[in-house]
Short mmCIF file of C-alpha atoms in Angstrom, two decimals:
data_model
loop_
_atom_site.label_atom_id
_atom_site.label_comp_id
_atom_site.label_asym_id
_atom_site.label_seq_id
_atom_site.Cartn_x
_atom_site.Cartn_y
_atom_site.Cartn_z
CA UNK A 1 6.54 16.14 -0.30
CA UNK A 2 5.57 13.78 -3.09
CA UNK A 3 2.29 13.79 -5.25
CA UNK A 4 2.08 10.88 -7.42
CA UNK A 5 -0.82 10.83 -10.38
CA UNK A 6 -2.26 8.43 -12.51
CA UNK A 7 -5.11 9.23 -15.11
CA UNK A 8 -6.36 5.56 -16.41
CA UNK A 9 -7.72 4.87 -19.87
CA UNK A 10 -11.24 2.29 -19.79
CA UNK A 11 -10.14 -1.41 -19.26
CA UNK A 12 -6.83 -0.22 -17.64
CA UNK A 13 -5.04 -2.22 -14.54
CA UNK A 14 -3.19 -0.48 -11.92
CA UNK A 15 -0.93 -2.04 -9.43
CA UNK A 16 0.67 0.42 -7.33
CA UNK A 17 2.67 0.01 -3.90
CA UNK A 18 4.49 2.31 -1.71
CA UNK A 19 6.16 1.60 1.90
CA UNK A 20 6.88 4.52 4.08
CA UNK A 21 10.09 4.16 6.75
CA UNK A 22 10.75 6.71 9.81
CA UNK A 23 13.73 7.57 8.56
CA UNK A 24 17.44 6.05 9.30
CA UNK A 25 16.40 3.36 12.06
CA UNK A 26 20.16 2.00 12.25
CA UNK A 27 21.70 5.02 13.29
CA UNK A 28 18.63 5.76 15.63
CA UNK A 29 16.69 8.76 13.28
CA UNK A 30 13.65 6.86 14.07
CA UNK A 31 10.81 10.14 12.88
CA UNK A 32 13.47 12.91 12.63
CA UNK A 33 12.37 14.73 9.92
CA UNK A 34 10.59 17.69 9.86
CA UNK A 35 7.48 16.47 7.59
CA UNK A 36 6.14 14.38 5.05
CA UNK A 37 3.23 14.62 2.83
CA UNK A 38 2.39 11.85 0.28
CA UNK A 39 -0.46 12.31 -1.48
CA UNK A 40 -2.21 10.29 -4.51
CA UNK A 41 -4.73 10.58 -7.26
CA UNK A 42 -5.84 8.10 -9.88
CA UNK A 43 -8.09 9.32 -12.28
CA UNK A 44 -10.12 7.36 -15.14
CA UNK A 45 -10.44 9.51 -17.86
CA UNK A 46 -9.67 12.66 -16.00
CA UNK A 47 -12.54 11.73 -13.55
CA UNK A 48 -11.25 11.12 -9.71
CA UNK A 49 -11.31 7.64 -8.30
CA UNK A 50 -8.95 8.22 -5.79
CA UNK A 51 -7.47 10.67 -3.13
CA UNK A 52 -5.63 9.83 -0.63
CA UNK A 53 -3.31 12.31 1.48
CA UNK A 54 -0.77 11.11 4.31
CA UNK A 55 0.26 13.45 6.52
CA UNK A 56 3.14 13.45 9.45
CA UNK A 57 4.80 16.15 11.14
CA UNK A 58 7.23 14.38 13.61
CA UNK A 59 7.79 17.30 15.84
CA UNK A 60 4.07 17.88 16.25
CA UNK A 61 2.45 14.57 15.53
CA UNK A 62 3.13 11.61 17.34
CA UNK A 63 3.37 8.93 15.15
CA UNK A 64 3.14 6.22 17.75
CA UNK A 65 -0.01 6.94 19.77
CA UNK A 66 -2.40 4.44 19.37
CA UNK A 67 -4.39 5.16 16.09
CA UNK A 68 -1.59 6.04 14.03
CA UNK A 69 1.38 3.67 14.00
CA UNK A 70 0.99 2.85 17.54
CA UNK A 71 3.81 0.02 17.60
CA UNK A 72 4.78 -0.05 14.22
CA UNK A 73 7.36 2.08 12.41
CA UNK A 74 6.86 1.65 8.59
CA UNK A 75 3.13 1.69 6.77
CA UNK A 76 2.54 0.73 3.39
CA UNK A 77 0.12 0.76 0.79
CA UNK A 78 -0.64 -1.68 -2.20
CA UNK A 79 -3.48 0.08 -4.72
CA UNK A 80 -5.31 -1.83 -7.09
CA UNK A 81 -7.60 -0.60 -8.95
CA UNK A 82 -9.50 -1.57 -12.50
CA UNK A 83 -13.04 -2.07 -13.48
CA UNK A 84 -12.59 -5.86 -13.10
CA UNK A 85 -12.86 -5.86 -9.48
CA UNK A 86 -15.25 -7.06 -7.70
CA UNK A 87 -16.69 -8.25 -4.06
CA UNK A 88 -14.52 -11.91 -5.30
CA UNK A 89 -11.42 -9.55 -5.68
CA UNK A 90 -11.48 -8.17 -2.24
CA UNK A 91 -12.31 -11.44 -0.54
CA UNK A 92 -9.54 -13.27 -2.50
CA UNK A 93 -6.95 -10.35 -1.80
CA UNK A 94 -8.20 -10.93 2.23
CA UNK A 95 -7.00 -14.31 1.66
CA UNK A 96 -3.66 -13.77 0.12
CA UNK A 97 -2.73 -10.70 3.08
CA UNK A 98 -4.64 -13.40 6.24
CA UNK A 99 -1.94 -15.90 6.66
CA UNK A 100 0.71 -13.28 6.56
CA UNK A 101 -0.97 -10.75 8.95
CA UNK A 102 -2.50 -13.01 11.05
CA UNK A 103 0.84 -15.22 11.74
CA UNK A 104 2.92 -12.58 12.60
CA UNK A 105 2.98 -10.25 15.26
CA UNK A 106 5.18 -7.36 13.53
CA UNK A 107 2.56 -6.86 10.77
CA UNK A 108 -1.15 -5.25 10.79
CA UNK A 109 -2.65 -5.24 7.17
CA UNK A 110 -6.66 -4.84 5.76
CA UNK A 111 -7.84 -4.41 2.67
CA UNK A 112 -11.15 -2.60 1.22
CA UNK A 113 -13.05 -2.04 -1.84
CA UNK A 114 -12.61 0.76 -3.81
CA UNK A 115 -15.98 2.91 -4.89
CA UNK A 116 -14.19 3.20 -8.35
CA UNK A 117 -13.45 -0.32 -9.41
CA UNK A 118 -10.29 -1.87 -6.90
CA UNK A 119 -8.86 -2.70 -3.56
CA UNK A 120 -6.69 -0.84 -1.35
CA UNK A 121 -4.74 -2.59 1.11
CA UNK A 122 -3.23 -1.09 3.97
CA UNK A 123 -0.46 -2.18 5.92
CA UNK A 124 2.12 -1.73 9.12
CA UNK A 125 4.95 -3.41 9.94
CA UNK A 126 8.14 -2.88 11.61
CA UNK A 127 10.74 -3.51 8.56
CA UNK A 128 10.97 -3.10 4.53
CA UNK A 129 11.78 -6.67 3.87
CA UNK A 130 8.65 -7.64 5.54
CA UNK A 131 5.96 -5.46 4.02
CA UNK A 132 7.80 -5.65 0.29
CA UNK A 133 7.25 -9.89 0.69
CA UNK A 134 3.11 -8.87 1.76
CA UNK A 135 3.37 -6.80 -1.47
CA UNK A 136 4.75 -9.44 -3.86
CA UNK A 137 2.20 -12.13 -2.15
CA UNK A 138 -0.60 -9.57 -3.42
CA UNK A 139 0.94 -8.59 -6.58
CA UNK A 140 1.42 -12.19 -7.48
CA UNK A 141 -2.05 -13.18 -6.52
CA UNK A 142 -3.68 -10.11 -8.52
CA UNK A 143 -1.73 -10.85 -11.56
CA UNK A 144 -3.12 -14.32 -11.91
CA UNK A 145 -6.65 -13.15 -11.05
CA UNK A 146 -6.68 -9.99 -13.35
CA UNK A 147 -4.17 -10.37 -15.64
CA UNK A 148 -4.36 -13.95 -16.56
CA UNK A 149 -0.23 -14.09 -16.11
CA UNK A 150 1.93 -15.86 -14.11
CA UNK A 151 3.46 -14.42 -10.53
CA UNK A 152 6.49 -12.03 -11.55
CA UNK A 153 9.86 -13.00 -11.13
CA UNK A 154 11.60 -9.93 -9.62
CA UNK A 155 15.90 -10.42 -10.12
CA UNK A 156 18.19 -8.64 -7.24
#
């Protein structure tokens, strides 16, 4: 169970990204735990922007019917939200997640516009490496267009 919160100040920027696995896929634990529950609020001055809950029981839900992960074993999310966003945002963050999405066959991503002022994107792939790269190409491409700065240079 995880609950992560964020309560924004006015003229704050929030880039937030999580990837959820099934669990050890090497040793073949593909959904063998018993559950997980992610949920997420971002507030803006104590007022709700965002709630989002994920839900998945292994032993009861079936994680690869078609409307849930049909294909896909790992899902992640890239949150971006601040008062600067606009229909030019969402479109431009469309254009950054198309070539990767629509070029490969082992990733499904969309974004949409947050009520409150941001874009959610929403992705599923099939490994880490490949959703974390989809994450930096957004992150780098929001940083320029809200931030003003430069793509980050992340060090292993």
């Amino acid at each position: 169970y995880t609950m992560t919160e964020f309560d924004l100040e006015d003229g704050a920027v929030l880039l937030y990204a999580d990837i959820i696995t099934p669990g050890r896929t090497a040793r073949g634990e593909r959904f063998k735990y018993g559950l997980l529950s992610n949920k997420l609020e971002i507030r803006r001055n104590g007022i709700p922007i965002v709630c989002d809950h994920f839900r998945l029981e292994p032993g009861i839900d079936r994680a690869q019917m078609a409307g849930a992960f049909e294909k896909y074993t790992h899902m992640g999310n890239v949150w971006i939200v601040s008062e600067q966003c606009d229909k030019n945002t969402l479109e431009e963050v469309r254009q950054a997640i198309d070539p990767v999405s629509s070029q490969s066959d082992t990733i499904l991503a969309g974004a949409s516009r947050l009520e409150g002022g941001g874009v959610v994107v929403r992705m599923l792939g099939n490994t880490v490496w490949e959703l974390q790269m989809l994450v930096k190409s957004i992150w780098d491409h929001v940083r320029v267009r809200l931030l003003h700065k430069p793509p980050h240079q992340v060090r292993k």
